[in-house]
């Protein structure tokens, strides 16, 4: 790209200096910067700092005042006619504990210990009764810290949560930047992390899954479905109670134990945060809380997501900004999370939410369809998180390719650290669905895995929870089909399984090596977990059959699942040791579509992939940038990984001169990946 054009040379933004195509849109980028600075100045003037602004959770909801010895309860509901606190402490009497409205639209009441100490205690249940023009409704407070469900009625209520002793953290020495030089993320769901047909718990995850994650070499876990959601089958994406860790997996202290244990194992913990939308349920969530039809959300049709059947936040409102920013601070400080994967960023950024839109031109990133209020909120969010926690990781789930999303604010960006490479898993699924192995095009493959914005870090993955959900299949299931059930014994010579194992390894290694600066794997997919993910629901008779992880498959020495797990561990370990993801993007050395051989260099390593169905080539000669002696440090064809051990990886290979360049000669076997290093 021509970065020496007059428009670029005159630019004040380094984002534009690095991408001349952005020059016509520099006024929009500058306007975004100015709007951010103006908003920060307003916040600082009124609250003292952005961090102090993000403390709504310390004021709203039920908070104990040690100086006055009692509880304050406050709720923002400007359009409501009356509010009262109800619960075990007052016999659920809607007239017993009324709140008084302040000028700011916040209602409040003080409950002194001398009147309520015995009744308003740890574990007791409560709600807030809100009277609007449409009548009175019992609601869950907006900043509720804990919601619990009655087993008989299925009704949710708030629960006072104030243990006698605070949780005793032992992770004081953990620093993200010391343990996570490049993120290798294990995406996981606590509830489905047990093999039994039931809900898993935070404590079980800490005891059973964290050791597996550590042994595999991953240095981050990304926790899904933590924010409380009324419907388990929503995968945690229809959030009702933004400040409440889901009680279905255990207590807040249990979650703290999980995170503490992760830190003590050198593993960072990311929260899959959902600020893109909220559940539309009024009984459990925020929808129509004060009867105005909006409040936290846009009024009318704009407040409803067309595809997700949920409510959309109005990011222009200071109170909504404060609510969401406080939410981020709460999770960072109360639970020691190390960052966030922001769900649904594309939906946030555009008023069309990316629904049915193909992004192909820069006009789409800076035109009238962009929700500039959401852009401002995300800039505030990235500013806050990086201010509160040094080394915190911020990942954006965006499929639009918004320029600058993962560049610093000072450069004209939005401030995220990584964006998900959402096109890569889609590509692999389409390839397996629609093309025979012989039809794979190496140029197309290379382009798909390397096509990303220069200077913006990308999180690569071959598959995540999205590809595993009911209605689709994991890569292993696409590759193995019915053989995944009855042909996986280690002594079974199945050609179908041999192909499936080989391509599973090649796909994952190629994605890791080419796709970005960070890597992600969904829980269990490292060993080719069979079938799909489907949570208990009416349509499957509330079954847990597909909402669990069958760890015994990977641990069974008589089955071939162990080989995929062993390769995944070796692949991640090699990448971490060699600082692969910190290196510059890969440089292609050879693209041979006749023999289906692709060779490239990254981090000083030579990656050789032979995708050919049958052809194993003796004396395959190829260029390498540096002369010297090389050895194979990883081969997918190793017997340890379920391969055929056709290449001796104990040998070293000396370069030779041919056509005035340095070359290597190797026996290149079909459906094999080799990684070579100079010795």
XYZ file of C-alpha atoms in Angstrom:
679
model
C 0.000 0.000 0.000
C 1.405 3.429 -0.927
C 2.163 5.175 2.340
C 4.056 8.039 0.678
C 1.063 9.753 -0.918
C 0.530 13.438 0.006
C -2.652 12.634 1.920
C -0.815 10.134 4.111
C 2.272 12.270 4.604
C 0.149 15.154 5.887
C -1.839 12.973 8.272
C -1.625 13.518 12.013
C -2.813 9.987 12.771
C -0.416 7.064 12.542
C -3.395 4.828 11.714
C -3.831 6.800 8.493
C -0.088 6.974 7.891
C -0.021 3.176 7.813
C -3.077 2.859 5.551
C -3.441 5.476 2.831
C -6.965 4.253 2.024
C -8.058 5.779 5.330
C -7.037 9.306 4.296
C -10.536 10.362 3.119
C -11.944 9.250 6.469
C -9.417 10.968 8.704
C -11.957 13.635 9.737
C -14.200 10.883 11.135
C -11.294 9.309 13.020
C -10.248 12.681 14.416
C -13.851 13.434 15.391
C -13.976 10.128 17.295
C -10.800 11.035 19.159
C -12.133 14.497 19.992
C -15.458 13.132 21.165
C -13.654 10.674 23.442
C -11.493 13.426 24.918
C -14.537 15.624 25.446
C -16.417 12.830 27.211
C -13.410 11.999 29.390
C -13.129 15.669 30.324
C -16.815 15.751 31.280
C -16.459 12.606 33.380
C -13.296 13.859 35.091
C -14.885 17.199 35.832
C -17.894 15.624 37.507
C -16.490 12.427 39.039
C -12.754 13.029 39.327
C -11.667 10.260 36.965
C -12.953 7.586 34.630
C -12.225 4.951 37.287
C -14.363 6.792 39.843
C -17.132 7.133 37.257
C -17.126 3.341 36.940
C -18.361 2.750 40.487
C -22.120 2.598 40.014
C -22.158 -0.868 41.568
C -20.825 0.613 44.803
C -23.815 2.951 45.003
C -26.696 1.158 43.298
C -28.220 -2.077 44.532
C -27.791 -3.417 48.056
C -24.569 -2.177 49.696
C -23.548 -2.314 53.348
C -22.503 0.922 55.008
C -20.113 0.048 57.829
C -19.981 3.601 59.148
C -23.747 3.945 59.541
C -24.209 0.224 60.270
C -26.861 -0.800 57.838
C -27.711 -1.413 54.202
C -28.401 1.173 51.530
C -30.556 0.100 48.654
C -30.630 2.309 45.569
C -32.097 1.865 42.108
C -32.020 4.095 39.020
C -35.583 4.216 37.664
C -36.358 7.772 36.555
C -39.768 7.065 34.984
C -41.103 4.839 37.770
C -43.926 6.037 40.024
C -42.864 4.171 43.173
C -40.353 1.581 44.368
C -40.238 -0.621 47.448
C -37.836 -3.282 48.649
C -39.398 -6.669 49.351
C -37.982 -9.920 50.649
C -37.637 -12.386 53.476
C -36.707 -9.529 55.800
C -40.149 -7.881 55.591
C -42.390 -10.800 54.713
C -42.453 -9.710 51.043
C -44.742 -6.847 52.038
C -44.808 -4.398 49.104
C -45.856 -1.548 51.365
C -43.378 -2.082 54.192
C -40.140 -0.606 52.800
C -40.751 2.215 50.303
C -37.917 4.041 48.563
C -37.587 7.797 48.145
C -36.783 9.363 44.769
C -33.846 11.750 44.370
C -33.415 14.469 41.742
C -31.176 12.195 39.652
C -33.908 9.597 39.182
C -32.311 7.277 41.750
C -34.585 5.831 44.427
C -33.117 4.951 47.839
C -33.775 3.624 51.307
C -31.549 2.960 54.329
C -32.096 -0.185 56.413
C -30.292 0.132 59.781
C -28.994 -2.946 61.545
C -30.950 -2.083 64.679
C -34.175 -2.779 62.784
C -33.124 -5.404 60.227
C -29.959 -7.180 61.395
C -31.643 -10.479 62.190
C -33.912 -10.475 59.126
C -31.670 -8.955 56.413
C -28.830 -11.438 56.630
C -26.493 -13.423 54.422
C -28.521 -15.758 52.218
C -31.897 -14.048 52.574
C -33.823 -13.325 49.392
C -35.182 -10.046 48.040
C -36.523 -8.161 45.029
C -37.576 -4.627 44.240
C -41.217 -3.822 43.507
C -41.503 -1.225 40.741
C -44.746 0.652 40.133
C -45.173 2.170 36.668
C -48.095 3.459 34.599
C -48.665 -0.168 33.601
C -48.977 -1.343 37.200
C -46.670 -2.923 39.769
C -44.090 -5.614 39.043
C -41.559 -7.457 41.181
C -38.141 -7.046 39.570
C -34.531 -8.062 40.140
C -32.284 -5.080 40.951
C -30.114 -3.888 38.059
C -26.765 -4.309 39.852
C -27.754 -7.487 41.680
C -24.678 -9.453 42.821
C -26.356 -12.837 43.142
C -29.531 -14.307 41.634
C -30.829 -17.719 42.668
C -33.631 -19.793 41.160
C -36.318 -21.598 43.112
C -36.321 -25.250 42.066
C -40.097 -25.571 42.275
C -41.360 -22.294 40.853
C -38.301 -21.589 38.638
C -38.599 -17.979 39.795
C -35.375 -15.986 40.260
C -34.782 -13.773 43.287
C -31.902 -11.700 44.559
C -29.893 -13.069 47.450
C -28.062 -11.063 50.073
C -24.444 -12.153 49.772
C -22.189 -11.030 52.593
C -20.115 -13.904 53.997
C -18.571 -13.390 57.424
C -15.070 -13.643 55.986
C -13.993 -12.339 52.578
C -12.360 -14.740 50.153
C -8.635 -15.130 50.882
C -6.827 -14.576 47.580
C -3.333 -16.029 47.140
C -2.633 -14.782 43.614
C -0.883 -11.554 44.544
C 2.213 -12.410 42.494
C 0.310 -13.166 39.280
C 0.807 -10.634 36.504
C -0.688 -11.227 33.081
C 2.311 -9.820 31.249
C 4.677 -12.191 33.086
C 2.776 -15.356 32.186
C 1.080 -14.513 28.892
C 3.596 -13.264 26.384
C 1.283 -14.462 23.615
C -2.233 -15.703 24.383
C -2.993 -19.392 23.914
C -6.629 -19.435 24.934
C -8.705 -22.392 26.068
C -12.343 -21.364 25.572
C -14.539 -23.175 28.059
C -17.925 -23.486 29.691
C -18.001 -24.518 33.350
C -21.417 -26.157 33.237
C -20.549 -28.569 30.429
C -17.036 -29.358 31.669
C -18.002 -32.542 33.484
C -18.531 -35.923 31.840
C -21.653 -36.658 33.841
C -25.175 -35.789 32.674
C -25.530 -32.722 34.903
C -24.242 -29.232 35.568
C -20.563 -28.918 36.325
C -19.407 -26.548 39.064
C -16.715 -23.919 39.543
C -14.968 -26.124 42.116
C -15.002 -29.183 39.870
C -13.608 -27.133 37.011
C -10.790 -25.864 39.213
C -9.940 -29.368 40.375
C -10.332 -31.305 37.124
C -10.067 -29.032 34.096
C -7.416 -26.508 35.111
C -4.736 -29.223 35.438
C -5.596 -30.386 31.910
C -5.354 -26.861 30.536
C -1.995 -26.358 32.199
C -0.680 -29.703 30.949
C -1.737 -28.881 27.381
C 0.278 -25.647 27.485
C -2.521 -23.076 27.235
C -1.856 -19.913 29.253
C -5.379 -18.420 29.236
C -8.864 -19.680 29.817
C -11.877 -17.814 28.457
C -14.947 -18.442 30.573
C -18.344 -18.429 28.875
C -21.780 -18.083 30.478
C -20.553 -16.556 33.757
C -22.880 -13.550 33.772
C -26.236 -14.767 35.085
C -28.748 -15.814 32.456
C -32.205 -17.263 33.070
C -32.098 -19.815 30.232
C -29.196 -22.263 30.408
C -29.578 -23.126 26.729
C -28.687 -19.565 25.659
C -24.996 -20.506 26.121
C -24.849 -17.474 28.429
C -25.514 -14.887 25.727
C -28.944 -13.732 26.951
C -27.721 -12.042 30.131
C -30.192 -10.841 32.755
C -28.004 -9.952 35.749
C -24.761 -8.334 34.635
C -23.103 -8.215 38.057
C -24.080 -11.711 39.184
C -21.880 -14.749 38.517
C -24.169 -17.604 37.590
C -25.347 -19.350 40.735
C -26.094 -22.566 38.841
C -22.354 -23.398 38.977
C -21.753 -22.460 42.624
C -21.134 -19.448 44.848
C -19.151 -16.278 44.078
C -16.410 -17.629 46.348
C -16.298 -20.806 44.249
C -15.688 -18.714 41.129
C -12.989 -16.766 42.960
C -11.375 -20.071 43.910
C -11.369 -21.139 40.260
C -9.665 -17.899 39.181
C -7.234 -17.995 42.086
C -6.249 -21.566 41.204
C -5.797 -20.614 37.563
C -3.486 -17.770 38.523
C -1.466 -20.045 40.775
C -0.996 -22.325 37.757
C 0.178 -19.403 35.619
C -3.083 -19.198 33.666
C -4.853 -15.903 32.950
C -8.644 -15.815 33.037
C -10.769 -13.879 30.542
C -14.484 -13.216 30.866
C -16.726 -13.578 27.839
C -18.508 -10.286 28.492
C -21.850 -9.517 26.849
C -22.417 -5.780 26.495
C -23.874 -6.028 23.011
C -27.411 -6.902 24.132
C -29.488 -8.227 27.032
C -32.273 -10.707 27.581
C -35.742 -9.272 26.889
C -37.281 -11.023 29.924
C -38.804 -8.476 32.285
C -39.113 -10.838 35.242
C -35.349 -11.472 35.405
C -33.713 -8.686 33.383
C -33.592 -4.943 32.737
C -36.187 -4.635 29.970
C -38.753 -1.867 30.568
C -37.516 -1.596 34.145
C -38.988 1.807 34.919
C -41.962 1.489 32.567
C -40.641 3.990 30.037
C -40.049 1.352 27.343
C -36.417 2.372 27.114
C -34.234 3.424 30.073
C -31.239 1.116 29.501
C -32.231 0.363 25.911
C -33.254 2.202 22.766
C -36.927 3.037 22.467
C -39.115 1.229 19.958
C -37.874 -1.013 17.173
C -34.267 0.142 17.518
C -34.203 -1.372 20.979
C -34.802 -4.890 19.648
C -32.187 -7.032 17.935
C -33.758 -8.514 14.782
C -31.845 -11.775 14.921
C -31.162 -12.399 18.596
C -34.609 -11.696 20.108
C -33.009 -9.458 22.716
C -32.720 -5.838 23.865
C -30.145 -3.329 22.602
C -28.402 -0.844 24.887
C -28.584 2.897 24.262
C -24.876 3.743 24.543
C -25.565 7.478 24.265
C -26.950 7.668 27.807
C -24.441 8.544 30.547
C -26.213 6.178 32.944
C -25.843 3.269 30.503
C -22.179 4.080 29.962
C -21.711 4.156 33.724
C -23.604 0.901 34.240
C -21.539 -0.999 31.674
C -18.186 0.525 32.622
C -18.883 -0.228 36.278
C -19.624 -3.774 35.230
C -16.144 -4.104 33.732
C -14.505 -2.668 36.828
C -16.524 -4.997 39.061
C -15.395 -8.155 37.263
C -11.755 -7.006 37.188
C -11.574 -6.058 40.853
C -14.053 -8.320 42.630
C -13.113 -11.506 40.754
C -9.587 -10.728 39.469
C -10.413 -11.378 35.820
C -7.526 -10.526 33.494
C -9.502 -9.101 30.599
C -12.494 -9.613 28.385
C -13.616 -11.118 25.139
C -16.304 -8.676 24.018
C -19.172 -10.547 22.408
C -21.086 -9.157 19.433
C -18.899 -6.135 18.675
C -20.112 -6.047 15.065
C -23.677 -5.770 16.323
C -22.638 -2.901 18.581
C -20.736 -0.972 15.912
C -23.477 -0.792 13.285
C -27.157 0.042 13.402
C -27.767 -2.828 10.964
C -25.845 -5.098 13.396
C -24.084 -6.812 10.501
C -27.282 -8.695 9.669
C -27.121 -9.709 6.008
C -24.357 -7.199 5.279
C -21.246 -8.000 3.260
C -18.433 -5.655 4.249
C -16.425 -4.675 1.199
C -15.652 -0.952 1.309
C -14.263 1.628 3.690
C -17.427 3.733 3.382
C -19.200 1.116 5.495
C -16.851 1.753 8.434
C -17.416 5.492 8.554
C -20.883 6.049 7.128
C -24.281 6.749 8.688
C -24.886 3.093 9.599
C -22.088 3.203 12.190
C -23.330 3.668 15.755
C -20.880 6.350 16.899
C -22.278 6.119 20.440
C -21.178 2.483 20.552
C -17.757 3.448 19.202
C -17.427 5.966 22.026
C -18.518 3.414 24.625
C -15.957 0.883 23.380
C -13.237 3.548 23.482
C -14.203 4.348 27.070
C -14.206 0.642 27.914
C -10.746 -0.069 26.505
C -9.407 3.066 28.212
C -10.831 1.996 31.571
C -9.684 -1.615 31.453
C -6.125 -0.780 30.430
C -6.041 1.900 33.123
C -7.280 -0.401 35.879
C -5.201 -3.469 35.048
C -1.839 -3.368 33.369
C -1.485 -6.197 30.879
C -5.242 -6.843 30.695
C -6.292 -8.492 27.434
C -9.160 -7.179 25.334
C -10.515 -9.225 22.437
C -13.200 -8.072 20.023
C -15.590 -10.420 18.287
C -15.925 -8.474 15.048
C -16.484 -9.820 11.561
C -16.684 -6.444 9.811
C -12.984 -5.596 9.791
C -13.443 -2.101 11.281
C -10.062 -0.360 10.717
C -8.304 0.633 13.925
C -10.416 -1.594 16.163
C -7.216 -3.085 17.566
C -4.998 -0.019 17.485
C -4.313 2.393 20.370
C -6.637 5.332 20.873
C -3.810 7.810 20.338
C -3.358 6.456 16.816
C -7.022 6.898 15.944
C -8.059 3.390 17.001
C -10.617 1.937 19.388
C -8.132 0.290 21.724
C -8.696 -3.477 21.632
C -5.682 -5.790 21.716
C -6.939 -8.590 19.441
C -9.787 -9.278 17.041
C -11.170 -12.729 16.316
C -10.315 -14.149 12.874
C -13.913 -15.177 12.307
C -13.405 -15.964 8.627
C -10.926 -18.782 9.294
C -13.259 -21.296 10.997
C -15.982 -20.491 8.476
C -13.506 -21.238 5.700
C -12.520 -24.626 7.124
C -16.136 -25.707 7.545
C -17.039 -24.630 3.986
C -13.983 -26.405 2.615
C -14.867 -29.670 4.334
C -18.530 -29.376 3.374
C -18.195 -28.445 -0.274
C -14.824 -29.523 -1.683
C -13.061 -32.822 -2.115
C -9.542 -33.026 -0.706
C -8.104 -32.977 -4.229
C -9.776 -29.625 -4.902
C -8.149 -27.667 -2.097
C -6.460 -24.578 -3.534
C -3.284 -23.594 -1.696
C -3.394 -19.986 -2.883
C -6.926 -19.568 -1.585
C -5.953 -21.243 1.656
C -2.905 -18.992 2.106
C -4.943 -15.868 1.353
C -7.699 -16.762 3.823
C -5.309 -17.460 6.679
C -3.079 -14.422 6.121
C -5.639 -11.818 5.033
C -5.767 -9.448 7.999
C -5.079 -5.818 8.731
C -1.378 -5.076 9.109
C -0.552 -3.838 12.584
C -3.726 -5.139 14.221
C -3.323 -8.340 16.185
C -5.575 -11.252 15.317
C -6.749 -14.222 17.377
C -6.751 -17.262 15.109
C -8.799 -20.402 15.632
C -9.876 -23.376 13.561
C -13.135 -23.747 15.492
C -14.794 -22.267 18.558
C -18.099 -22.836 20.320
C -19.878 -21.369 17.273
C -18.884 -24.260 15.038
C -19.771 -26.866 17.668
C -23.356 -25.768 18.307
C -26.345 -27.890 17.390
C -27.071 -27.589 13.682
C -23.401 -27.899 12.815
C -20.557 -30.258 13.650
C -17.035 -29.980 14.985
C -14.129 -30.341 12.561
C -13.497 -33.825 13.924
C -17.077 -34.842 13.219
C -16.970 -33.378 9.702
C -13.759 -35.293 9.030
C -14.641 -38.594 10.679
C -18.442 -38.704 10.435
C -19.838 -42.030 11.691
C -16.329 -43.434 12.143
C -15.923 -41.210 15.186
C -18.184 -43.650 17.056
C -16.956 -47.075 16.054
C -13.586 -46.871 14.245
C -11.439 -45.019 16.788
C -9.744 -48.015 18.394
C -5.997 -47.557 18.081
C -5.601 -50.892 16.263
C -8.364 -50.182 13.744
C -6.772 -49.542 10.293
C -9.660 -47.361 9.068
C -8.676 -45.166 6.101
C -11.436 -42.726 7.022
C -9.968 -42.232 10.481
C -6.420 -41.995 9.129
C -7.501 -39.186 6.811
C -9.520 -37.470 9.541
C -6.721 -37.506 12.097
C -4.172 -36.295 9.553
C -6.258 -33.366 8.328
C -7.378 -32.409 11.835
C -3.722 -31.969 12.800
C -2.813 -30.104 9.604
C -5.755 -27.725 9.870
C -4.975 -26.765 13.452
C -1.235 -26.344 12.957
C -1.707 -24.289 9.796
C -4.251 -22.061 11.558
C -1.886 -21.533 14.481
C 1.158 -20.882 12.312
C -0.463 -18.559 9.755
C -3.605 -17.100 11.278
C -2.530 -14.453 13.761
C -0.774 -13.370 16.919
C -2.884 -15.386 19.370
C -4.603 -18.785 19.237
C -7.842 -20.243 20.616
C -9.248 -23.739 21.098
C -12.704 -24.690 22.356
C -12.849 -27.100 25.295
C -12.421 -30.713 24.197
C -11.828 -29.965 20.528
C -8.110 -30.528 21.012
C -8.809 -34.265 21.100
C -11.546 -34.261 18.472
C -14.521 -34.308 20.820
C -17.342 -36.108 19.018
C -20.686 -34.649 18.074
C -22.010 -31.154 18.721
C -22.992 -28.978 21.685
C -26.668 -28.862 22.608
C -27.863 -27.689 26.003
C -30.869 -29.163 27.807
C -34.081 -27.827 26.277
C -37.609 -28.906 25.556
C -36.654 -30.042 22.051
C -34.208 -32.662 23.368
C -36.204 -33.665 26.448
C -33.900 -31.595 28.664
C -30.977 -33.905 27.982
C -27.370 -33.320 29.051
C -26.059 -35.814 26.487
C -24.471 -33.082 24.378
C -23.797 -30.553 27.149
C -20.797 -32.319 28.654
C -17.183 -33.223 27.821
C -16.166 -36.856 27.452
C -12.647 -36.608 28.869
C -12.435 -40.395 29.147
C -12.137 -40.604 25.356
C -8.882 -38.651 25.388
C -7.586 -40.512 28.440
C -8.324 -44.003 27.089
C -5.037 -45.521 25.829
C -6.936 -47.878 23.508
C -8.548 -45.025 21.519
C -7.135 -42.652 18.909
C -8.486 -39.474 20.513
C -5.292 -39.463 22.593
C -3.223 -38.846 19.450
C -4.993 -35.606 18.604
C -4.596 -34.394 22.176
C -0.902 -35.277 22.181
C -0.372 -33.387 18.924
C -2.236 -30.343 20.210
C -0.009 -30.257 23.276
C 3.145 -30.601 21.166
C 1.944 -27.937 18.732
C 1.155 -25.403 21.475
C 4.366 -26.166 23.356
C 6.479 -25.705 20.226
C 4.748 -22.423 19.387
C 5.215 -21.075 22.911
C 8.844 -22.107 23.191
C 9.713 -20.605 19.817
C 7.697 -17.385 20.378
C 5.917 -18.151 17.116
C 2.996 -15.791 17.636
C 5.252 -12.868 18.541
C 7.007 -13.149 15.194
C 6.242 -11.207 12.043
C 3.688 -12.721 9.645
C 4.780 -15.802 7.727
C 6.732 -15.559 4.484
C 5.706 -17.964 1.748
C 8.608 -20.001 0.340
C 6.849 -22.446 -1.950
C 3.333 -23.029 -3.280
C 3.180 -26.222 -5.316
C -0.414 -26.935 -6.338
C 0.636 -29.944 -8.428
C 2.012 -31.806 -5.426
C -0.214 -29.900 -2.939
C 2.826 -28.729 -0.963
C 2.891 -25.407 0.901
C 6.070 -24.157 2.595
C 6.630 -20.978 4.580
C 8.853 -19.440 7.235
C 7.856 -17.830 10.509
C 9.904 -17.132 13.638
C 12.904 -18.726 11.936
C 11.048 -22.018 11.579
C 10.278 -23.763 8.295
C 6.722 -25.112 8.011
C 6.084 -27.708 5.323
C 2.566 -28.995 4.581
C 1.790 -31.753 2.098
C -1.980 -31.887 1.577
C -1.809 -34.413 -1.254
C -4.206 -37.322 -0.916
C -1.733 -39.990 -1.993
C 1.590 -38.573 -3.216
C 4.629 -38.925 -0.959
C 7.619 -37.362 -2.681
C 11.217 -38.478 -2.249
C 13.967 -35.859 -2.562
C 11.581 -32.905 -2.496
C 13.790 -29.830 -2.936
C 12.804 -26.392 -1.723
C 14.301 -22.999 -0.952
C 15.113 -21.892 2.606
C 16.148 -18.334 3.521
C 19.119 -19.331 5.680
C 21.765 -21.940 4.907
C 22.793 -24.415 7.562
C 21.720 -27.611 9.247
C 18.061 -28.252 10.041
C 16.215 -30.810 12.101
C 12.548 -31.728 12.364
C 11.169 -30.479 15.685
C 7.560 -31.485 15.003
C 5.954 -33.899 12.571
C 2.258 -34.699 12.415
C 3.157 -38.130 11.024
C 4.797 -39.245 14.277
C 3.465 -42.493 15.723
C 3.017 -40.574 18.968
C 0.351 -38.544 17.171
C -1.322 -41.437 15.366
C 0.809 -41.090 12.239
C 2.830 -43.617 10.263
C 6.341 -42.496 11.240
C 7.477 -42.400 7.614
C 10.147 -39.736 8.159
C 13.037 -40.181 10.569
C 12.881 -37.111 12.777
C 16.184 -37.956 14.468
C 18.133 -36.980 11.364
C 19.480 -33.544 10.540
C 19.388 -32.019 7.071
C 22.123 -29.868 5.538
C 21.337 -27.173 2.997
C 22.944 -27.257 -0.425
C 23.324 -24.723 -3.209
C 21.138 -25.091 -6.267
C 20.256 -22.330 -8.730
C 22.349 -20.004 -6.537
C 20.055 -20.379 -3.515
C 20.086 -22.526 -0.394
C 17.830 -25.552 -0.520
C 16.838 -28.541 1.556
C 15.828 -31.974 0.356
C 13.341 -34.072 2.319
C 11.078 -37.035 1.944
C 7.681 -35.310 2.002
C 4.898 -37.720 2.845
C 1.249 -37.151 1.996
C -1.083 -35.466 4.487
C 1.836 -34.513 6.689
C 3.081 -31.331 8.330
C 6.723 -30.837 9.254
C 8.288 -28.059 11.307
C 12.043 -27.593 10.932
C 14.492 -25.468 12.906
C 18.123 -24.566 12.314
C 20.560 -26.262 14.676
